[in-house]
PDB file of C-alpha atoms in Angstrom:
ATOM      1  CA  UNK A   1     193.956   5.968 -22.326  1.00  0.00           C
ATOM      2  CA  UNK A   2     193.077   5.602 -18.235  1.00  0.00           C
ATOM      3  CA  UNK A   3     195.526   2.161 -18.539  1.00  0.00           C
ATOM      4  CA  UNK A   4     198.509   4.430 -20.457  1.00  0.00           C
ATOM      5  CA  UNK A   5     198.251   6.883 -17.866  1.00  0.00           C
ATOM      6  CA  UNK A   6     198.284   4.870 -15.187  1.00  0.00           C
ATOM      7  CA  UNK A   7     201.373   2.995 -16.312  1.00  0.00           C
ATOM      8  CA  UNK A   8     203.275   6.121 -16.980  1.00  0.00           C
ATOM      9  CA  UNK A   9     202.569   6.890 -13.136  1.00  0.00           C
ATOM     10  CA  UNK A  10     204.183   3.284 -12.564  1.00  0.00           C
ATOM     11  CA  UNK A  11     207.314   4.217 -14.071  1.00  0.00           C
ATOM     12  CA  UNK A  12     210.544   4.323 -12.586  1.00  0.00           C
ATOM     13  CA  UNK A  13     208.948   0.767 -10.225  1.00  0.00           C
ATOM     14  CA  UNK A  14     210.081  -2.628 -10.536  1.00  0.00           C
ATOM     15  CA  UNK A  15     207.417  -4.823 -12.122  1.00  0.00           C
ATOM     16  CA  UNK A  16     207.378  -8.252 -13.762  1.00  0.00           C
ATOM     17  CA  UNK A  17     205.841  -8.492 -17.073  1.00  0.00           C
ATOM     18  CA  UNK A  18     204.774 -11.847 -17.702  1.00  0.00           C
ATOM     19  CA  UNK A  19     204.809 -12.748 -21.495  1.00  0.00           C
ATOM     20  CA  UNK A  20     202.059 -14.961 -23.633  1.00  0.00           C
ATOM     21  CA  UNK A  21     205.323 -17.529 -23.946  1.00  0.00           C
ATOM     22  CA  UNK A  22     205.256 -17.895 -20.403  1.00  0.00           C
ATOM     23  CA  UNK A  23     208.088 -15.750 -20.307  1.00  0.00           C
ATOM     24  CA  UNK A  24     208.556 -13.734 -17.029  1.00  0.00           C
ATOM     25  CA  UNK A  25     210.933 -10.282 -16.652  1.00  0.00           C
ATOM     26  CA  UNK A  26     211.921  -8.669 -14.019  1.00  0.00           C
ATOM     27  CA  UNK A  27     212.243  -5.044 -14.460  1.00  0.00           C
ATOM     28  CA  UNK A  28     212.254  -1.413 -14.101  1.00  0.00           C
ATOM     29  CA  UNK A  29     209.391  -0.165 -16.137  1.00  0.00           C
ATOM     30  CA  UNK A  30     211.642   2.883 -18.648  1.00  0.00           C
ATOM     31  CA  UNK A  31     208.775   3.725 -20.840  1.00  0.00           C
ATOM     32  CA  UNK A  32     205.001   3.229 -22.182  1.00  0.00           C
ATOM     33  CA  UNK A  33     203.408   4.382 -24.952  1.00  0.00           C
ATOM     34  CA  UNK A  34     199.449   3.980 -25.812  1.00  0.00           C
ATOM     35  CA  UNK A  35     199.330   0.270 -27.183  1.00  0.00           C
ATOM     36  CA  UNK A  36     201.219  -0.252 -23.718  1.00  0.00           C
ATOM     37  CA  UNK A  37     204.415  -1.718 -25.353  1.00  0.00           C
ATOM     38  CA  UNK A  38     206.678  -0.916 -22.117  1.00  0.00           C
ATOM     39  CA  UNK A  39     210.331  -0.598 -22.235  1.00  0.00           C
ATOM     40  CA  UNK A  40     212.576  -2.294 -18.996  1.00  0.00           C
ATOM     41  CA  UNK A  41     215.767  -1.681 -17.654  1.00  0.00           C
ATOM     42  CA  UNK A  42     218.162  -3.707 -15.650  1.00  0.00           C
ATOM     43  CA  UNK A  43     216.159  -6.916 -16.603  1.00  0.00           C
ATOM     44  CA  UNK A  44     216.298 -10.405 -15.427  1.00  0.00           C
ATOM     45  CA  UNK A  45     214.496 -13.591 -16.432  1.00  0.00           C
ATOM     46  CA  UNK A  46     212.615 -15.109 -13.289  1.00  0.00           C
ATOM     47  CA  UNK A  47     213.255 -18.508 -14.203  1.00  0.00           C
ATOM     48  CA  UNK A  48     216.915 -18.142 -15.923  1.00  0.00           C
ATOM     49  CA  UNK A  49     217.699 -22.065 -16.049  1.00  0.00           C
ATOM     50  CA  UNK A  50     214.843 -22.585 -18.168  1.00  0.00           C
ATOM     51  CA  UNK A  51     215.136 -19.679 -20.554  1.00  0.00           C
ATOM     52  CA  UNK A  52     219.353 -18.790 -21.027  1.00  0.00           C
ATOM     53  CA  UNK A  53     218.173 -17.139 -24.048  1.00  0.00           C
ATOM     54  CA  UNK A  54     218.145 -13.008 -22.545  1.00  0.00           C
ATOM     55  CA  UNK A  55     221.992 -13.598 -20.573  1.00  0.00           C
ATOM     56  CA  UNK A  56     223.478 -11.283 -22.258  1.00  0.00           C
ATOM     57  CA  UNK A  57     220.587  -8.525 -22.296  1.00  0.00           C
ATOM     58  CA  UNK A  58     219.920  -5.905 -19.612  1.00  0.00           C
ATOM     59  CA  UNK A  59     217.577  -3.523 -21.839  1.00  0.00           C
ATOM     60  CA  UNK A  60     214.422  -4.969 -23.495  1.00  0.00           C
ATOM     61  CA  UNK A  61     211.337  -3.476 -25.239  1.00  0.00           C
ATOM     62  CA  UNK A  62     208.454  -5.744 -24.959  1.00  0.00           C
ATOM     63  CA  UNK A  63     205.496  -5.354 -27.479  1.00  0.00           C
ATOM     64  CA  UNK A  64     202.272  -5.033 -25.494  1.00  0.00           C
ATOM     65  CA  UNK A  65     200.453  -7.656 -27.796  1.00  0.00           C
ATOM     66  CA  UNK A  66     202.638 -10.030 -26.621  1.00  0.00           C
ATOM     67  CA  UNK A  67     201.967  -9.425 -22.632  1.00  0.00           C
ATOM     68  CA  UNK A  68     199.904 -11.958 -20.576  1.00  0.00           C
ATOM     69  CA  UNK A  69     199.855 -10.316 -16.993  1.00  0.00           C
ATOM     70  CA  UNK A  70     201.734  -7.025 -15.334  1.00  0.00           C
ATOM     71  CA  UNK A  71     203.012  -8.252 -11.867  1.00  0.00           C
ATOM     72  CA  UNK A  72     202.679  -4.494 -10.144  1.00  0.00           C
ATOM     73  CA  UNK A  73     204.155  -3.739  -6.452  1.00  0.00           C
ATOM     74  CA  UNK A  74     201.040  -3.514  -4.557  1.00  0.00           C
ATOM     75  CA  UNK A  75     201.833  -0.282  -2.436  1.00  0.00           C
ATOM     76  CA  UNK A  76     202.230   1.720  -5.235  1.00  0.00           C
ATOM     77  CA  UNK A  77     198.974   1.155  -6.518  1.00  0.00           C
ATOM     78  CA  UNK A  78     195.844   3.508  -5.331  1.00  0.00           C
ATOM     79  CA  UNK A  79     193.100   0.739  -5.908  1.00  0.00           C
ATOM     80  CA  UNK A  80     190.426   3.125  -4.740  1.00  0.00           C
ATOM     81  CA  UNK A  81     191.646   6.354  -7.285  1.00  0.00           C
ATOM     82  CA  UNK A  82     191.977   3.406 -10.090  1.00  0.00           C
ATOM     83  CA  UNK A  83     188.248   2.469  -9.925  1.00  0.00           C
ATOM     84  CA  UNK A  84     186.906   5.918 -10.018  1.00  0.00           C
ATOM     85  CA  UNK A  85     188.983   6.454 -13.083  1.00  0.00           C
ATOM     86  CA  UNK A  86     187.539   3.726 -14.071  1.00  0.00           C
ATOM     87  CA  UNK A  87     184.019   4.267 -13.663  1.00  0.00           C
ATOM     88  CA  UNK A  88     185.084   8.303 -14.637  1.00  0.00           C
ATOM     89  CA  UNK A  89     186.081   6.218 -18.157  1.00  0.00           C
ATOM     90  CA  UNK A  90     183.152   4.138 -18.162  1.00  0.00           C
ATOM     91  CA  UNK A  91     180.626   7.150 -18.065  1.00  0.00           C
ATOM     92  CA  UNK A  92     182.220   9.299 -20.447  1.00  0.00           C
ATOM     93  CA  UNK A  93     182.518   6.540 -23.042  1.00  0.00           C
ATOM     94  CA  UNK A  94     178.801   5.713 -22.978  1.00  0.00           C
ATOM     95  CA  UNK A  95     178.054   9.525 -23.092  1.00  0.00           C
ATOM     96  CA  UNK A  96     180.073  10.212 -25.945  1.00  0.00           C
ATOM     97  CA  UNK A  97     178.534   6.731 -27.728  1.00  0.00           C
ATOM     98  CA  UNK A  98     175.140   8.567 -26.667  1.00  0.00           C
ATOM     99  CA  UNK A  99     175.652  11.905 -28.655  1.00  0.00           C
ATOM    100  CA  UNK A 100     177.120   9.857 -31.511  1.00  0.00           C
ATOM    101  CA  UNK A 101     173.986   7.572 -31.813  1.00  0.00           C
ATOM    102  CA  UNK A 102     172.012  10.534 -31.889  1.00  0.00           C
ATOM    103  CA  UNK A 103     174.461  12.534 -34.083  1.00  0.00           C
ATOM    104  CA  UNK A 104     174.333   9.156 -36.488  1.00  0.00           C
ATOM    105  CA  UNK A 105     170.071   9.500 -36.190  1.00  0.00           C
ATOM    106  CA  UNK A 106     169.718  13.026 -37.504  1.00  0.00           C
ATOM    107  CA  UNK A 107     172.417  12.557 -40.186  1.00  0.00           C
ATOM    108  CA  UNK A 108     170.127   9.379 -41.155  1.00  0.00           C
ATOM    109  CA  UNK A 109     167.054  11.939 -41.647  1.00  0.00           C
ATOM    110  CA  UNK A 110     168.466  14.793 -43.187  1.00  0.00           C
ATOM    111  CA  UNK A 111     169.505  12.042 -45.772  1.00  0.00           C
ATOM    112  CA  UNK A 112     166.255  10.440 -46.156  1.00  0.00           C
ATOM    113  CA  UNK A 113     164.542  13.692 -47.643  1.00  0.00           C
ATOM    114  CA  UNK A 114     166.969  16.262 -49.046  1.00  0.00           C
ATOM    115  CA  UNK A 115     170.078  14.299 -50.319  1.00  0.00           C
ATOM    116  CA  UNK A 116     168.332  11.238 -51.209  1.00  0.00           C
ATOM    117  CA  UNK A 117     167.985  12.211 -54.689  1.00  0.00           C
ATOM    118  CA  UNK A 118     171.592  12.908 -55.270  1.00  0.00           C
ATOM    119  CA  UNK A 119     172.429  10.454 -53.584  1.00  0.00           C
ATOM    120  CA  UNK A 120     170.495   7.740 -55.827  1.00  0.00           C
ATOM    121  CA  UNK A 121     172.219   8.735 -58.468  1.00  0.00           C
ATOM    122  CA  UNK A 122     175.672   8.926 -57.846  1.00  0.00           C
ATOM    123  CA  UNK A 123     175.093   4.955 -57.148  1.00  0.00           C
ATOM    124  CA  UNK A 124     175.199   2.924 -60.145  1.00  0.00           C
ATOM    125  CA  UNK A 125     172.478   0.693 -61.151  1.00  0.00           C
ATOM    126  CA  UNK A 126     173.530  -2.546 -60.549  1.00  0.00           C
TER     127      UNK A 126
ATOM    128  CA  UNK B   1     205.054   7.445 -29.621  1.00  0.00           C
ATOM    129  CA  UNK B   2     207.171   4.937 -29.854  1.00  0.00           C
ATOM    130  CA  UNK B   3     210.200   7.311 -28.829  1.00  0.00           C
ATOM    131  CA  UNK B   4     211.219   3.754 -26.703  1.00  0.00           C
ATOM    132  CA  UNK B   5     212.999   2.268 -29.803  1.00  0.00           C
ATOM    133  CA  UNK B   6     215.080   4.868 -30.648  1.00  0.00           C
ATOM    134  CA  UNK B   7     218.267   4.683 -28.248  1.00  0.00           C
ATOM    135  CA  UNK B   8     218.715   1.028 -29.791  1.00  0.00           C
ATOM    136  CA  UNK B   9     220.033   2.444 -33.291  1.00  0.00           C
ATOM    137  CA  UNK B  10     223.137   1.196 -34.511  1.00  0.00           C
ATOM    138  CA  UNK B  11     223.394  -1.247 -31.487  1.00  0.00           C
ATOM    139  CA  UNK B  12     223.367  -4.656 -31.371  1.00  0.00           C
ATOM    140  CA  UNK B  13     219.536  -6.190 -30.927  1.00  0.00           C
ATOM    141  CA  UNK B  14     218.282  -9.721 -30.218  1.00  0.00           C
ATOM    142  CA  UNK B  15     214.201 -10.079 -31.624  1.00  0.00           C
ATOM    143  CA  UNK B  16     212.395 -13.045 -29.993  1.00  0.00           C
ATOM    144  CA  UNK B  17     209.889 -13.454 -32.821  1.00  0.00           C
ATOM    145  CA  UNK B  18     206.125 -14.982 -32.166  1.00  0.00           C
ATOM    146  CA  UNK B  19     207.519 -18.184 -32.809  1.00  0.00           C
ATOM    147  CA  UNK B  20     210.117 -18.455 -30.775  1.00  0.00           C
ATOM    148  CA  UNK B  21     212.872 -17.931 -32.689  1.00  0.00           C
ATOM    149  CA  UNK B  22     215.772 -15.182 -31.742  1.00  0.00           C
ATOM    150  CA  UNK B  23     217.287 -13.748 -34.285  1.00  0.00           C
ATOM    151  CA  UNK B  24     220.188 -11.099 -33.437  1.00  0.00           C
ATOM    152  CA  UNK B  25     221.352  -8.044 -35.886  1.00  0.00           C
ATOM    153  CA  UNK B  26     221.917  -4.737 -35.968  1.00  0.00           C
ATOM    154  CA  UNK B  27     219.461  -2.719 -35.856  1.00  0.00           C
ATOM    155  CA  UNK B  28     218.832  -0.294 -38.938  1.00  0.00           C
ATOM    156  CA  UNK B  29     215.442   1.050 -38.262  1.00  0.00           C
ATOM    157  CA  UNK B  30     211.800   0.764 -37.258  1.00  0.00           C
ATOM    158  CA  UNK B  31     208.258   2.277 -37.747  1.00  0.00           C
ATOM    159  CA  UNK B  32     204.914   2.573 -36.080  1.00  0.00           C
ATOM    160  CA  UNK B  33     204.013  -1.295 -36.181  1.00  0.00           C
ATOM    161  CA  UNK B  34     207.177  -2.219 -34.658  1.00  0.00           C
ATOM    162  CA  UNK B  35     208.425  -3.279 -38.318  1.00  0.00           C
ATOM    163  CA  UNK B  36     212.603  -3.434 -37.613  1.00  0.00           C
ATOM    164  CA  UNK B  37     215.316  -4.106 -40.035  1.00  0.00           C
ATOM    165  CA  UNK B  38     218.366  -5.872 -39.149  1.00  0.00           C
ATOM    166  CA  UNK B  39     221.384  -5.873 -40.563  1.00  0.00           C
ATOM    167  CA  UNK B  40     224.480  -8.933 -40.552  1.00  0.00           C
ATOM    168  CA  UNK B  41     221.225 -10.920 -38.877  1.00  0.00           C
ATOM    169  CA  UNK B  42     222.296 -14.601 -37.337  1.00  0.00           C
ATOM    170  CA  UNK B  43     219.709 -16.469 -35.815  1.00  0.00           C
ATOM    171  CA  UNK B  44     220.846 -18.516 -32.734  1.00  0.00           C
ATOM    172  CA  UNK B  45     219.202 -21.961 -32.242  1.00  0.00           C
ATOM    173  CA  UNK B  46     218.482 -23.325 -28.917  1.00  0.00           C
ATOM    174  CA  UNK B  47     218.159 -27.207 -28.776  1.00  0.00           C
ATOM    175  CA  UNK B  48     218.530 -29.664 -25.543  1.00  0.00           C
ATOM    176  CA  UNK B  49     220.418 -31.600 -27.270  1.00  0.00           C
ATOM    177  CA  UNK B  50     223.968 -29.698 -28.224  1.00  0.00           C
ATOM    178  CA  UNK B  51     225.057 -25.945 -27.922  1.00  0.00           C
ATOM    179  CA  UNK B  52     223.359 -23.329 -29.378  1.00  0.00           C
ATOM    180  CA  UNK B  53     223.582 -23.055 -33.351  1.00  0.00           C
ATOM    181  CA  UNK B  54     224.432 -19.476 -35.334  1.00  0.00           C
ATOM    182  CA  UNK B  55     222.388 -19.255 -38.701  1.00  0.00           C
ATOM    183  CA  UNK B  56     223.916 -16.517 -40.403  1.00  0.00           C
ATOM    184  CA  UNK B  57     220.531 -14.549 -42.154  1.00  0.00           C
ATOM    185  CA  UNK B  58     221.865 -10.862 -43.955  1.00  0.00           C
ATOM    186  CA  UNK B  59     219.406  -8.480 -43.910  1.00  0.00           C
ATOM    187  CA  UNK B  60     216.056  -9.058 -42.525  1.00  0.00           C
ATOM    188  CA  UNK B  61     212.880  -6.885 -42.041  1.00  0.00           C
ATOM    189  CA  UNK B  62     210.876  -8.814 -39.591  1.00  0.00           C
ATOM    190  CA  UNK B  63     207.255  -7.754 -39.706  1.00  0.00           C
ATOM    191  CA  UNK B  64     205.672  -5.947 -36.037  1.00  0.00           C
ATOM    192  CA  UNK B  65     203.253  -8.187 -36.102  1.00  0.00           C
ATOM    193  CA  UNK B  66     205.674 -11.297 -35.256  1.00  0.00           C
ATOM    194  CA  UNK B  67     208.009  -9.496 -32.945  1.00  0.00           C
ATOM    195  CA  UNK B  68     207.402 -10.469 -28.968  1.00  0.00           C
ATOM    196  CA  UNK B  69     210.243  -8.722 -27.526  1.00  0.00           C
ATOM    197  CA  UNK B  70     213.233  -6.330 -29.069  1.00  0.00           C
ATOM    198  CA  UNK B  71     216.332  -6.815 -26.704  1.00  0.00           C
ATOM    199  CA  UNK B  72     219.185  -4.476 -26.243  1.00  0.00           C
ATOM    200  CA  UNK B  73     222.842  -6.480 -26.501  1.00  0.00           C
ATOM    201  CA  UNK B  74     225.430  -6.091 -24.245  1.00  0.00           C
ATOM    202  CA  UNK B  75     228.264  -6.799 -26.309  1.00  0.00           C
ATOM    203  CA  UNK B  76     230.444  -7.419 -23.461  1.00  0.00           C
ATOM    204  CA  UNK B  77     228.592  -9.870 -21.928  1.00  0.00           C
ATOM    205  CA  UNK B  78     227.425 -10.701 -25.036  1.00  0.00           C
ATOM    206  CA  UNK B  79     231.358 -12.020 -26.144  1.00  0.00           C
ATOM    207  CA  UNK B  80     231.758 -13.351 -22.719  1.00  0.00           C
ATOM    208  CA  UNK B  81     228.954 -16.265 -23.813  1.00  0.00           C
ATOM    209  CA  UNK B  82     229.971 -19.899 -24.584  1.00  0.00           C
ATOM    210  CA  UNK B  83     227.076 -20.482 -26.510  1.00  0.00           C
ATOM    211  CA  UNK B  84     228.382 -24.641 -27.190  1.00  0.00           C
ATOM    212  CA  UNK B  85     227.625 -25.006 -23.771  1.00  0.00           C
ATOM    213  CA  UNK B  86     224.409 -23.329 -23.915  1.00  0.00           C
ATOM    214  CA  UNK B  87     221.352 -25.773 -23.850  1.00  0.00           C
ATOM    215  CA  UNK B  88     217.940 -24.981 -23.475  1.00  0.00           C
ATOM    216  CA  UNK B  89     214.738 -25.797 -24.496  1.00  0.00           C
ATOM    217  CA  UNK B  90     213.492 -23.857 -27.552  1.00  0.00           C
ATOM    218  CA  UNK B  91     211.197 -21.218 -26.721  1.00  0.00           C
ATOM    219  CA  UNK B  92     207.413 -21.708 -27.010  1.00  0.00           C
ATOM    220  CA  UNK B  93     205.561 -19.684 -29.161  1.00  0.00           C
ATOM    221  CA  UNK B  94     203.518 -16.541 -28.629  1.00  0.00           C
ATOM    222  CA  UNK B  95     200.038 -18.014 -27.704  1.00  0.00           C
ATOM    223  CA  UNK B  96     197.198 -15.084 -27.739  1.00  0.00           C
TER     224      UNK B  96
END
């Protein structure tokens, strides 16, 4: 989610989404949501000679599968604040996958001696 | 979620599918996946050879999984197009 939030602080910037069909827009970022599909206003295609397919579109929702690179304006990012999110991120994700290792363990146990009997024969003997 | 997709009802959308094709409906309606239905769908084909060619469709539900890009018609610039004259390169596909 640290990537979806930090996108929603981008919005309202110009950026230049560059697409996996090598594709570029120009854009003000409208709208994110969490699988970072991003919405754009007042678009234009960087190279317009070579792709007159968007001339009559100012509006576009791109699908964030579909996204190669976000071009973002450099003084509006806070490089410093972005890697201790990041590293804030990092930490909590490998504590959480900590207590759910251990969560996983004890489950493991408690089924090797009480429910292992009822267990056995709910499966069918195949 | 994906509140984004919701002031294009009832307008005029163009879909640049994985493959490069554009296709250009109305659009009826959407879900999580980015699944759309369109409705009096034409697809427009770009060749560098000749002006761009208008396949009319019907109805299509075009599945999230190929849709690159959902575009918002202007109609008025939309009408103001001489799409004969309109050559281009087809686009490439999506390449992941």
């Amino acid at each position: 989610m640290l990537f979806y939030s930090f996108f929603k602080s981008l919005i309202g910037k110009e950026i230049v989404v560059e697409l996996k069909n090598d594709m570029s827009l120009l854009g003000t970022l409208d709208s994110v949501d969490q699988y970072l599909n991003m919405k754009l206003l007042n678009v234009e295609v960087t190279d317009a000679e070579k792709f007159p397919h968007m001339l009559a579109v100012r509006n576009i929702f791109i699908r964030g599968s579909v996204i190669r690179y976000v071009h973002l304006p450099a003084d509006e990012v806070d490089v410093e604040l972005l890697q201790d999110a990041s590293r804030r991120d990092a930490a909590q994700a490998k504590a959480s996958a900590k207590v759910q290792a251990s969560q996983a363990k004890s489950q493991q146990q408690k089924g090797g001696h009480g429910g292992g009997g009822g267990e056995r024969a709910v499966v069918p003997a195949s | 979620m994906t509140s984004t997709l919701e002031t294009f009802f009832g307008k005029k959308v163009q879909i640049i599918t994985n493959d490069g094709r554009t296709l250009i409906g109305m659009f009826q309606g959407y879900d999580q996946t980015i699944n759309i239905i369109l409705t009096d769908a034409n697809e427009r084909v770009y060749s560098s050879f000749q002006g761009v060619q208008t396949v009319p469709l019907g109805v299509y539900m075009v599945r999230g999984d190929n849709i690159a890009v959902v575009c918002e018609v202007n109609e008025e610039l939309d009408s103001g197009l001489d799409l004969d004259s309109i050559k281009a390169e087809p686009l490439r596909p999506i390449v992941h």
